[in-house]
XYZ file of N, CA, C and O in Angstrom:
804
model
N 0.963 -0.527 25.758
C 1.299 0.667 24.916
C 1.208 0.397 23.457
O 1.590 -0.632 23.196
N 0.619 1.367 22.847
C 0.252 0.935 21.445
C 0.809 2.218 20.718
O 0.483 3.351 20.827
N 1.620 1.931 19.671
C 2.490 2.880 18.848
C 2.162 2.722 17.454
O 2.017 1.725 16.853
N 1.726 3.844 16.703
C 1.374 3.829 15.428
C 2.410 4.650 14.555
O 2.989 5.512 14.781
N 2.937 4.038 13.523
C 3.924 4.531 12.540
C 3.348 4.611 11.274
O 3.079 3.760 10.546
N 3.233 5.920 10.766
C 2.574 6.239 9.481
C 3.649 7.031 8.579
O 4.443 7.458 8.975
N 3.319 6.959 7.273
C 4.220 7.644 6.440
C 4.245 7.120 4.886
O 3.387 5.952 4.857
N 4.876 7.842 3.987
C 4.706 7.271 2.504
C 5.544 5.938 2.634
O 6.259 5.442 3.281
N 4.976 5.092 1.401
C 5.705 3.893 1.038
C 7.232 4.144 0.851
O 7.632 5.176 0.031
N 8.050 3.467 1.511
C 9.492 3.764 1.447
C 10.064 4.631 2.372
O 11.219 4.898 2.245
N 9.247 5.204 3.164
C 9.741 6.143 4.049
C 10.432 5.645 5.482
O 11.117 6.296 6.171
N 10.502 4.184 5.538
C 11.264 3.829 6.591
C 10.439 3.134 7.879
O 11.100 2.999 8.905
N 9.327 3.068 7.610
C 8.273 2.640 8.836
C 8.670 1.336 9.243
O 8.916 1.229 10.491
N 8.990 0.410 8.610
C 9.299 -0.972 8.797
C 10.711 -0.955 9.753
O 10.803 -1.532 10.564
N 11.531 -0.243 8.966
C 12.820 -0.090 9.730
C 12.730 0.468 10.977
O 13.554 -0.038 11.890
N 12.092 1.681 11.119
C 12.126 2.096 12.453
C 11.508 1.245 13.484
O 11.963 1.101 14.771
N 10.359 0.416 13.120
C 9.693 -0.315 13.999
C 10.646 -1.430 14.350
O 10.977 -1.989 15.499
N 11.395 -1.986 13.447
C 12.550 -3.185 13.767
C 13.656 -2.484 14.837
O 14.077 -3.186 15.646
N 14.018 -1.294 14.413
C 15.099 -0.701 15.138
C 14.541 -0.473 16.799
O 15.328 -0.650 17.682
N 13.228 -0.199 16.732
C 12.783 0.075 18.226
C 12.634 -1.303 18.932
O 13.090 -1.410 19.926
N 12.319 -2.265 18.181
C 12.171 -3.444 18.840
C 13.486 -3.996 19.308
O 13.480 -4.875 20.354
N 14.544 -3.712 18.292
C 15.840 -4.270 18.719
C 16.555 -3.485 19.893
O 17.216 -4.143 20.585
N 16.091 -2.272 20.017
C 16.748 -1.413 21.131
C 15.898 -1.402 22.369
O 16.508 -1.125 23.523
N 14.659 -1.646 22.347
C 13.750 -1.938 23.643
C 14.069 -3.013 24.490
O 14.426 -3.960 23.902
N 13.908 -2.759 25.799
C 14.079 -3.857 26.684
C 12.692 -4.440 27.040
O 12.524 -5.662 27.641
N 11.599 -4.016 26.475
C 10.405 -4.524 26.583
C 9.832 -5.427 25.364
O 10.349 -5.234 24.341
N 8.945 -6.360 25.571
C 8.397 -7.222 24.728
C 7.645 -6.496 23.535
O 6.792 -5.845 23.951
N 7.965 -6.519 22.253
C 7.428 -5.803 21.263
C 6.645 -6.666 20.166
O 7.380 -7.664 19.758
N 5.378 -6.426 19.806
C 4.883 -6.880 18.615
C 4.985 -5.890 17.460
O 4.413 -4.879 17.689
N 5.304 -6.405 16.291
C 5.132 -5.374 15.161
C 3.994 -6.091 14.209
O 4.136 -7.090 13.753
N 3.064 -5.048 13.928
C 1.992 -5.392 12.930
C 2.031 -4.653 11.837
O 1.987 -3.334 11.801
N 1.998 -5.260 10.647
C 2.239 -4.512 9.257
C 0.898 -4.444 8.709
O 0.129 -5.389 8.501
N 0.227 -3.150 8.434
C -1.011 -3.036 7.796
C -1.052 -3.676 6.318
O -2.181 -3.929 6.025
N -0.089 -3.682 5.759
C -0.043 -4.456 4.568
C -0.573 -5.761 4.521
O -1.055 -6.330 3.417
N -0.393 -6.403 5.667
C -1.161 -7.627 5.903
C -2.529 -7.661 5.818
O -3.302 -8.798 5.883
N -3.260 -6.619 5.898
C -4.614 -6.419 6.011
C -5.350 -5.938 4.786
O -6.342 -5.271 4.801
N -4.471 -6.254 3.615
C -5.265 -5.775 2.395
C -6.527 -6.437 2.177
O -6.526 -7.850 2.812
N -7.591 -6.035 1.747
C -8.888 -6.739 1.393
C -8.684 -7.759 0.482
O -7.709 -7.818 -0.489
N -9.310 -8.859 0.531
C -9.215 -10.170 -0.254
C -10.284 -10.030 -1.427
O -11.223 -9.688 -0.879
N -9.775 -10.310 -2.537
C -10.605 -10.204 -3.722
C -10.538 -11.714 -4.540
O -10.191 -11.662 -5.595
N -11.020 -12.701 -3.881
C -10.934 -14.131 -4.683
C -11.837 -14.137 -5.864
O -11.732 -14.861 -6.689
N -12.841 -13.286 -5.864
C -13.944 -13.523 -6.898
C -13.285 -12.586 -8.090
O -13.991 -12.705 -9.225
N -12.243 -11.960 -8.283
C -11.822 -11.297 -9.251
C -10.742 -12.011 -9.982
O -9.782 -12.756 -9.164
N -10.451 -12.057 -11.179
C -9.232 -12.810 -11.874
C -8.045 -12.159 -11.497
O -8.069 -10.967 -11.169
N -6.989 -12.689 -11.820
C -5.462 -12.014 -11.491
C -5.414 -10.809 -12.063
O -4.845 -9.783 -11.534
N -5.707 -10.656 -13.380
C -5.633 -9.579 -14.131
C -6.235 -8.001 -13.403
O -5.739 -7.116 -13.293
N -7.464 -8.395 -12.878
C -8.058 -7.332 -12.268
C -7.590 -7.230 -10.788
O -7.596 -5.894 -10.445
N -7.093 -8.059 -10.161
C -6.553 -7.876 -8.742
C -5.272 -7.010 -8.719
O -5.013 -6.203 -8.106
N -4.575 -7.306 -9.967
C -3.160 -6.645 -10.312
C -3.357 -5.110 -10.625
O -2.571 -4.426 -10.207
N -4.740 -4.803 -10.995
C -4.962 -3.510 -11.476
C -5.561 -2.556 -10.166
O -5.707 -1.505 -10.568
N -6.032 -3.238 -9.171
C -6.591 -2.564 -8.055
C -5.629 -1.314 -7.410
O -4.296 -1.605 -7.635
N -6.183 -0.538 -6.942
C -5.252 0.614 -6.300
C -4.864 0.339 -4.869
O -5.846 0.330 -3.956
N -3.750 -0.230 -4.796
C -3.338 -0.600 -3.391
C -2.568 0.360 -2.635
O -2.192 0.126 -1.667
N -2.994 1.823 -2.819
C -2.523 2.738 -2.113
C -3.848 3.648 -1.675
O -3.394 4.649 -0.965
N -4.908 3.430 -1.959
C -6.252 4.096 -1.352
C -6.655 3.452 -0.083
O -6.488 2.274 0.250
N -7.170 4.196 0.713
C -7.384 3.597 2.179
C -8.526 2.500 2.153
O -8.394 1.614 2.918
N -9.286 2.429 1.087
C -10.433 1.370 1.257
C -9.903 0.066 0.649
O -10.670 -1.135 0.936
N -8.494 0.001 0.255
C -8.032 -1.283 -0.044
C -7.793 -2.121 1.282
O -7.674 -3.510 0.966
N -7.705 -1.515 2.232
C -7.276 -2.348 3.630
C -8.627 -2.606 4.287
O -9.731 -1.946 4.264
N -8.752 -3.844 5.116
C -9.676 -4.073 5.941
C -9.597 -3.582 7.414
O -8.924 -4.092 8.266
N -9.994 -2.154 7.469
C -9.823 -1.504 8.856
C -10.556 -2.243 9.892
O -10.118 -2.143 11.031
N -11.557 -2.713 9.640
C -12.343 -3.319 10.695
C -11.662 -4.608 11.385
O -11.732 -4.655 12.660
N -11.034 -5.374 10.514
C -10.309 -6.618 10.840
C -9.066 -6.027 11.678
O -8.759 -6.809 12.630
N -8.380 -5.101 11.253
C -7.305 -4.533 11.941
C -7.546 -3.877 13.152
O -6.838 -4.144 14.128
N -8.681 -3.252 13.366
C -9.155 -2.777 14.638
C -9.463 -3.778 15.708
O -8.999 -3.776 16.646
N -10.156 -4.787 14.927
C -10.700 -5.956 16.065
C -9.215 -6.692 16.653
O -9.383 -6.975 17.889
N -8.409 -6.938 15.733
C -7.238 -7.459 15.895
C -6.410 -6.815 17.023
O -5.774 -7.433 17.938
N -6.205 -5.417 16.865
C -5.714 -4.635 17.879
C -6.470 -4.527 19.285
O -5.583 -4.618 20.291
N -7.678 -4.404 19.162
C -8.319 -4.589 20.493
C -8.127 -5.838 21.101
O -8.006 -6.029 22.414
N -8.071 -6.963 20.299
C -7.864 -8.270 21.085
C -6.455 -8.462 21.785
O -6.433 -8.868 22.845
N -5.509 -7.966 20.878
C -4.321 -8.136 21.302
C -4.037 -7.324 22.675
O -3.177 -7.579 23.504
N -4.470 -5.960 22.495
C -4.310 -5.212 23.708
C -5.051 -5.462 24.765
O -4.772 -5.065 25.913
N -6.095 -6.243 24.792
C -6.864 -6.716 25.849
C -6.102 -8.235 26.572
O -6.848 -8.669 27.443
N -5.005 -8.588 25.856
C -4.398 -9.806 26.577
C -4.774 -11.012 25.927
O -4.289 -11.891 26.409
N -5.220 -11.082 24.563
C -5.515 -12.265 24.053
C -4.718 -12.408 22.539
O -4.432 -11.217 22.008
N -4.223 -13.594 22.349
C -3.564 -13.761 20.985
C -4.323 -13.499 19.850
O -5.790 -13.663 19.876
N -3.823 -13.246 18.621
C -4.489 -13.004 17.594
C -3.648 -14.003 16.348
O -2.606 -14.440 16.627
N -4.337 -14.342 15.288
C -3.737 -15.036 14.224
C -2.687 -14.121 13.379
O -3.436 -13.026 13.125
N -1.828 -14.474 12.803
C -0.865 -13.589 12.018
C -1.463 -13.598 10.568
O -1.708 -14.510 10.000
N -1.674 -12.380 10.193
C -2.270 -12.153 8.762
C -1.133 -11.924 7.933
O -0.050 -11.164 8.329
N -1.276 -12.286 6.603
C -0.170 -12.266 5.605
C -0.992 -11.954 4.180
O -2.059 -12.240 4.050
N -0.011 -11.316 3.196
C -0.615 -11.050 2.091
C 0.403 -11.578 0.941
O 1.656 -11.314 1.130
N -0.073 -12.298 -0.059
C 0.894 -12.620 -1.166
C 0.850 -11.813 -2.235
O -0.239 -11.530 -2.965
N 2.120 -10.932 -2.204
C 2.065 -10.004 -3.368
C 2.218 -10.390 -4.912
O 1.811 -9.717 -5.808
N 2.537 -11.704 -4.913
C 2.649 -12.249 -6.235
C 1.376 -12.543 -6.779
O 1.061 -12.471 -8.008
N 0.559 -13.087 -5.987
C -0.828 -13.522 -6.304
C -1.982 -12.466 -6.046
O -3.057 -12.571 -6.643
N -1.588 -11.454 -5.279
C -2.450 -10.395 -4.963
C -3.646 -10.966 -4.317
O -4.891 -10.797 -4.351
N -3.249 -12.020 -3.205
C -4.457 -12.449 -2.307
C -4.125 -12.663 -0.969
O -2.705 -12.630 -0.700
N -4.897 -12.671 -0.143
C -4.428 -12.854 1.403
C -4.016 -14.267 1.517
O -4.509 -15.239 1.012
N -3.058 -14.486 2.497
C -2.438 -15.737 2.676
C -2.380 -15.958 4.262
O -1.214 -16.015 4.675
N -3.466 -15.724 4.931
C -3.284 -15.743 6.551
C -2.922 -17.171 6.945
O -2.935 -18.138 6.367
N -2.325 -17.173 8.138
C -1.724 -18.252 8.584
C -2.509 -18.539 10.072
O -3.481 -17.692 10.494
N -2.070 -19.511 10.623
C -2.598 -20.248 12.164
C -1.620 -19.777 13.099
O -1.848 -20.028 14.372
N -0.533 -19.099 12.658
C 0.280 -18.674 13.712
C -0.112 -17.745 14.621
O -0.811 -16.616 14.343
N 0.128 -17.893 15.953
C -0.599 -16.870 16.939
C 0.600 -15.718 17.134
O 1.771 -16.113 17.588
N 0.115 -14.659 17.372
C 0.801 -13.503 18.060
C 0.412 -13.346 19.436
O -1.007 -13.071 19.650
N 1.333 -13.453 20.424
C 0.932 -13.397 21.727
C 0.921 -12.116 22.243
O 1.631 -11.321 21.739
N 0.117 -11.719 23.056
C 0.159 -10.374 23.677
C 1.690 -9.987 24.173
O 2.439 -10.791 24.657
N 1.727 -8.925 24.064
C 3.003 -8.237 24.455
C 2.818 -6.773 24.893
O 1.813 -6.135 25.049
N 3.981 -6.391 25.596
C 4.040 -4.968 26.271
C 3.763 -3.915 25.566
O 3.146 -2.956 25.856
N 4.334 -3.860 24.317
C 4.311 -2.914 23.324
C 3.845 -3.346 22.015
O 4.365 -4.326 21.424
N 2.792 -2.763 21.313
C 2.207 -3.241 20.016
C 2.561 -1.855 19.086
O 2.238 -0.738 19.389
N 3.267 -2.061 17.955
C 3.591 -1.139 17.000
C 2.940 -1.639 15.729
O 3.111 -2.960 15.207
N 2.071 -0.776 15.148
C 1.403 -1.069 13.811
C 2.003 -0.081 12.938
O 2.055 1.265 13.109
N 2.423 -0.397 11.769
C 2.897 0.380 10.937
C 2.294 0.149 9.500
O 1.950 -0.913 8.974
N 2.072 1.473 8.730
C 1.653 1.296 7.271
C 1.242 2.713 6.902
O 1.192 3.784 7.549
N 0.937 2.677 5.550
C 0.574 4.075 4.869
C -0.687 4.725 5.393
O -0.680 5.982 5.311
N -1.558 3.900 5.981
C -2.881 4.444 6.145
C -3.222 4.141 7.666
O -4.460 4.094 8.058
N -2.429 3.924 8.718
C -2.572 3.511 10.031
C -3.247 4.635 10.841
O -3.757 4.555 11.684
N -3.180 5.977 10.149
C -3.908 7.031 10.841
C -5.314 7.294 10.255
O -5.801 8.311 10.589
N -5.518 6.511 9.281
C -6.791 6.879 8.541
C -8.028 6.570 9.368
O -8.896 7.449 9.316
N -8.176 5.621 10.172
C -9.282 5.107 10.953
C -9.035 5.963 12.341
O -8.222 5.641 12.860
N -10.045 6.664 12.647
C -10.075 7.446 13.864
C -10.344 6.521 14.969
O -9.693 6.729 16.130
N -11.011 5.462 14.715
C -11.087 4.536 15.908
C -9.771 3.849 16.319
O -9.571 3.856 17.661
N -9.032 3.626 15.436
C -7.548 3.075 15.679
C -6.815 4.084 16.100
O -5.906 3.795 17.002
N -6.787 5.246 15.659
C -6.058 6.366 15.887
C -6.100 6.710 17.381
O -5.047 7.139 18.032
N -7.391 6.740 17.693
C -7.715 7.041 19.281
C -6.960 6.123 20.175
O -6.939 6.280 21.356
N -6.861 4.938 19.637
C -6.365 3.909 20.749
C -4.741 4.098 20.879
O -4.187 3.472 21.774
N -4.047 4.911 19.911
C -2.577 4.918 19.817
C -2.260 5.813 21.114
O -2.597 6.939 21.220
N -1.148 5.287 21.891
C -0.487 6.128 22.992
C 0.590 7.030 22.371
O 0.977 8.070 22.963
N 0.997 6.690 21.159
C 2.066 7.533 20.634
C 1.899 7.280 18.934
O 1.776 6.242 18.508
N 2.036 8.578 18.215
C 1.863 8.279 16.833
C 3.020 9.158 16.153
O 3.136 10.262 16.308
N 3.631 8.210 15.377
C 4.959 8.664 14.670
C 4.760 8.820 13.246
O 4.048 7.996 12.700
N 5.153 10.012 12.692
C 4.910 10.155 11.050
C 6.392 10.230 10.499
O 7.214 11.079 10.939
N 6.752 9.388 9.590
C 7.931 9.333 8.752
C 7.929 10.512 7.700
O 7.297 10.360 6.713
N 8.748 11.620 7.899
C 9.004 12.750 6.982
C 10.347 12.659 6.241
O 11.222 12.963 6.681
N 10.036 12.117 4.969
C 11.174 11.746 3.954
C 10.808 12.231 2.579
O 9.746 12.215 2.306
N 12.046 12.798 1.908
C 11.651 13.473 0.672
C 11.155 12.378 -0.361
O 11.473 11.220 -0.382
N 10.164 12.745 -1.091
C 9.429 11.728 -2.166
C 10.615 10.953 -2.981
O 10.335 9.841 -3.204
N 11.357 11.565 -3.532
C 12.374 10.980 -4.484
C 13.230 9.944 -3.620
O 13.495 8.663 -4.034
N 13.522 10.188 -2.498
C 14.144 8.935 -1.552
C 13.155 7.899 -1.399
O 13.671 6.570 -1.513
N 11.991 8.157 -0.928
C 10.961 6.967 -1.003
C 10.629 6.319 -2.266
O 10.680 5.051 -2.083
N 10.685 6.892 -3.281
C 10.720 6.236 -4.476
C 11.828 5.334 -4.782
O 11.632 4.197 -5.139
N 13.105 5.779 -4.564
C 14.218 4.962 -4.802
C 14.192 3.802 -3.761
O 14.628 2.434 -4.145
N 13.775 3.890 -2.497
C 13.620 2.807 -1.664
C 12.710 1.920 -2.204
O 12.712 0.540 -1.985
N 11.468 2.298 -2.574
C 10.302 1.593 -3.094
C 10.868 0.622 -4.347
O 10.486 -0.403 -4.385
N 11.506 1.266 -5.274
C 11.953 0.428 -6.324
C 12.888 -0.747 -5.989
O 12.814 -2.001 -6.277
N 13.643 -0.328 -5.102
C 14.779 -1.377 -4.417
C 13.998 -2.523 -3.753
O 14.367 -3.679 -4.138
N 13.106 -2.213 -3.052
C 12.120 -3.169 -2.129
C 11.556 -3.842 -3.216
O 11.633 -5.280 -3.092
N 10.790 -3.402 -4.073
C 9.849 -4.237 -4.824
C 10.528 -5.047 -5.773
O 10.009 -6.042 -6.067
N 11.636 -4.722 -6.269
C 12.478 -5.586 -7.219
C 13.103 -6.744 -6.332
O 12.904 -7.881 -6.807
N 13.624 -6.398 -5.271
C 14.249 -7.513 -4.427
C 13.419 -8.488 -3.796
O 13.522 -9.559 -3.790
N 12.215 -7.687 -3.088
C 11.569 -8.629 -2.096
C 10.059 -9.161 -2.857
O 9.353 -10.153 -2.452
N 9.753 -8.318 -3.894
C 8.370 -8.624 -4.293
C 8.435 -9.025 -5.927
O 7.310 -9.297 -6.305
N 9.521 -9.240 -6.280
C 9.803 -9.737 -7.807
C 9.033 -8.976 -8.743
O 8.614 -9.409 -9.893
N 9.000 -7.669 -8.657
C 8.414 -6.857 -9.647
C 9.453 -6.077 -10.601
O 10.683 -6.184 -10.329
N 9.097 -5.619 -11.850
C 9.865 -5.161 -12.716
C 9.767 -3.441 -12.772
O 8.626 -2.916 -12.333
N 10.605 -2.767 -13.225
C 10.801 -1.212 -13.075
C 9.635 -0.693 -13.859
O 9.023 0.211 -13.450
N 9.112 -1.285 -14.910
C 8.104 -0.740 -15.712
C 6.773 -0.704 -15.028
O 6.123 0.470 -14.875
N 6.628 -1.936 -14.388
C 5.169 -1.868 -13.409
C 5.414 -0.961 -12.284
O 4.426 -0.309 -11.692
N 6.543 -0.713 -11.511
C 6.727 -0.199 -10.337
C 6.453 1.302 -10.770
O 5.933 2.268 -10.087
N 6.981 1.771 -11.959
C 7.039 3.252 -12.535
C 5.677 3.664 -12.617
O 4.912 4.606 -12.324
N 4.784 2.572 -13.379
C 3.331 3.026 -13.600
C 2.576 3.072 -12.410
O 1.909 3.904 -12.307
N 2.760 2.122 -11.456
C 1.965 2.128 -10.273
C 2.301 3.353 -9.434
O 1.400 4.007 -9.046
N 3.609 3.762 -9.561
C 4.037 5.336 -8.699
C 3.297 6.227 -9.354
O 2.596 7.125 -8.632
N 3.022 6.202 -10.622
C 2.450 7.644 -11.278
C 1.102 7.429 -11.136
O 0.407 8.590 -11.058
N 0.640 6.266 -11.288
C -0.980 6.052 -11.149
C -1.629 6.177 -9.970
O -2.799 6.686 -9.859
N -1.005 5.436 -8.777
C -1.703 5.490 -7.548
C -0.853 5.955 -6.453
O -1.448 6.620 -5.560
N 0.357 5.466 -6.340
C 1.228 5.734 -5.243
C 1.386 7.376 -4.910
O 0.985 7.946 -3.916
N 1.831 8.094 -6.030
C 2.177 9.528 -5.850
C 0.721 10.255 -5.623
O 0.561 11.042 -4.674
N -0.602 9.873 -6.315
C -1.700 10.638 -6.198
C -2.262 10.330 -4.857
O -2.744 11.405 -4.248
N -2.123 9.148 -4.237
C -2.764 8.798 -2.883
C -1.786 9.448 -1.801
O -2.648 9.765 -0.742
N -0.611 9.629 -1.987
C 0.234 10.368 -1.207
C -0.321 11.806 -1.134
O -0.291 12.239 0.159
N -0.382 12.504 -2.181
C -0.676 13.759 -2.163
C -2.086 14.027 -1.587
O -2.378 15.044 -0.893
N -2.805 12.979 -1.856
C -4.501 13.220 -1.444
C -4.426 12.899 0.121
O -5.320 13.613 0.828
N -3.841 11.765 0.709
C -4.171 11.366 1.841
C -2.857 11.380 2.818
O -2.921 12.026 3.805
N -1.910 10.763 2.401
C -0.879 10.159 3.132
C 0.041 11.508 3.665
O 0.169 11.530 4.918
N 0.263 12.549 2.864
C 1.041 13.719 3.450
C 0.288 14.462 4.520
O 0.808 15.157 5.146
N -1.023 14.313 4.537
C -1.828 15.031 5.482
C -1.882 14.405 6.896
O -2.301 14.830 7.794
N -1.650 13.089 6.872
C -1.626 12.267 8.206
C -0.571 13.055 9.239
O -0.676 12.892 10.446
N 0.344 13.844 8.538
C 1.278 14.467 9.532
C 0.682 15.272 10.710
O 1.147 15.393 11.735
N -0.670 15.890 10.309
C -1.285 16.627 11.392
C -1.732 15.735 12.539
O -1.973 16.104 13.669
N -1.927 14.443 12.380
C -2.168 13.576 13.544
C -0.946 13.282 14.508
O -1.086 12.472 15.565
N 0.200 13.441 14.014
C 1.469 12.698 14.658
C 1.713 13.688 16.010
O 1.612 14.725 15.978
N 2.309 12.799 16.719
C 2.882 13.283 18.046
C 4.334 13.594 17.864
O 4.917 14.532 18.494
N 4.960 12.852 17.022
C 6.318 13.110 16.644
C 6.480 12.821 15.308
O 6.129 11.920 14.632
N 7.430 13.714 14.655
C 7.781 13.654 13.062
C 9.257 13.142 13.157
O 10.021 13.952 13.693
N 9.215 12.050 12.662
C 10.731 11.464 12.138
C 11.074 11.881 10.901
O 10.718 11.404 9.850
N 12.437 12.452 10.874
C 13.081 12.852 9.709
C 14.015 11.921 9.249
O 14.633 11.232 10.224
N 14.406 11.855 8.190
C 15.457 11.077 7.496
C 15.041 9.552 7.598
O 16.104 8.672 7.415
N 14.182 9.164 7.900
C 13.729 7.735 7.778
C 13.792 6.783 9.108
O 14.490 7.168 10.113
N 13.777 5.584 8.972
C 14.072 4.606 9.902
C 15.337 4.407 10.507
O 15.637 3.878 11.672
N 16.387 4.798 9.820
C 17.752 4.915 10.218
C 18.346 6.083 11.049
O 19.502 6.171 11.214
N 17.425 6.733 11.375
C 17.710 8.115 12.205
C 18.013 7.744 13.686
O 17.063 7.428 14.395
N 19.392 7.399 13.913
C 19.579 6.756 15.178
C 19.197 7.539 16.319
O 18.939 7.106 17.379
N 19.514 8.964 16.309
C 19.176 9.664 17.528
C 17.513 9.616 17.835
O 17.289 9.268 19.218
N 16.631 9.683 16.802
C 15.270 9.458 17.330
C 15.043 8.131 17.678
O 14.166 7.953 18.623
N 15.606 7.104 17.170
C 15.233 5.826 17.494
C 15.730 5.474 19.044
O 15.001 5.080 19.663
N 17.011 6.213 19.230
C 17.361 6.202 20.732
C 16.486 6.767 21.833
O 15.992 6.234 22.702
N 15.955 8.077 21.352
C 15.043 8.637 22.039
C 13.772 7.971 22.349
O 13.226 7.878 23.313
N 13.248 7.423 21.235
C 11.988 6.809 21.442
C 12.009 5.435 22.007
O 11.189 5.001 22.873
N 13.275 4.643 21.944
C 13.602 3.441 22.600
C 13.520 3.879 24.287
O 13.042 3.060 25.028
N 14.128 5.044 24.633
C 14.186 5.466 25.975
C 12.615 5.799 26.386
O 12.292 5.392 27.739
N 12.084 6.340 25.419
C 10.425 6.560 26.014
C 9.747 5.207 26.105
O 9.052 5.037 27.068
N 9.929 4.036 25.411
C 9.292 2.986 25.504
C 9.868 2.170 26.786
O 9.069 1.613 27.681
N 11.319 2.067 26.926
C 11.863 1.581 28.048
C 11.450 2.218 29.346
O 11.312 1.449 30.391
N 11.461 3.568 29.497
C 11.570 4.120 30.763
C 10.070 4.996 31.088
O 10.016 5.883 32.004
N 9.401 5.013 30.112
C 8.137 5.754 30.320
C 8.403 7.327 30.200
O 7.702 8.063 30.797
N 9.474 8.000 29.399
C 9.755 9.035 29.405
C 8.573 9.888 28.621
O 7.827 9.394 27.917
N 8.414 11.231 29.070
C 7.452 12.090 28.342
C 8.030 13.006 27.413
O 8.952 13.667 27.593
N 7.516 12.776 26.222
C 8.178 13.502 25.125
C 7.445 15.046 25.128
O 6.356 15.138 25.474
């Protein structure tokens, strides 16, 4: 089974994926689209810092697609990582073994039709933008070492415009719309039942 979770930055995609992994009785792999940012070693740090990290082309869609095909065909892949401090890829040799359920989550996981068509279930996180912003501020300060001025500038210059232009429209591809974010206990319970028992939504 291949599940995609899409939605705005701060909408609870990772949280829902982790909730499902905790509640499910099947073996689940979680793949973060953020690990598949394009690498730009040729650019100085100052230019890498100014790239638009919220537009679709910032991701290596071909590599993500190939990794998902490999994993779903029963073969391991290497874990991809991204260094947010250096704005560089930091891939590892760690192997992700094939599993019963693969969950891929990210702001543009519904962008590539090739990947979208492989998904057996597509979830869209529908959360108010101000809530997403507060969650993003909290995450970026605590986990990524960023400052409020930089977070605010990025939100106004790239995050909100890309949400309005792309991400909000991905809702049309969803099989299930998840309200209130990843801590929605009822929807997590229903989705875990779907995963565990093959229920039809």
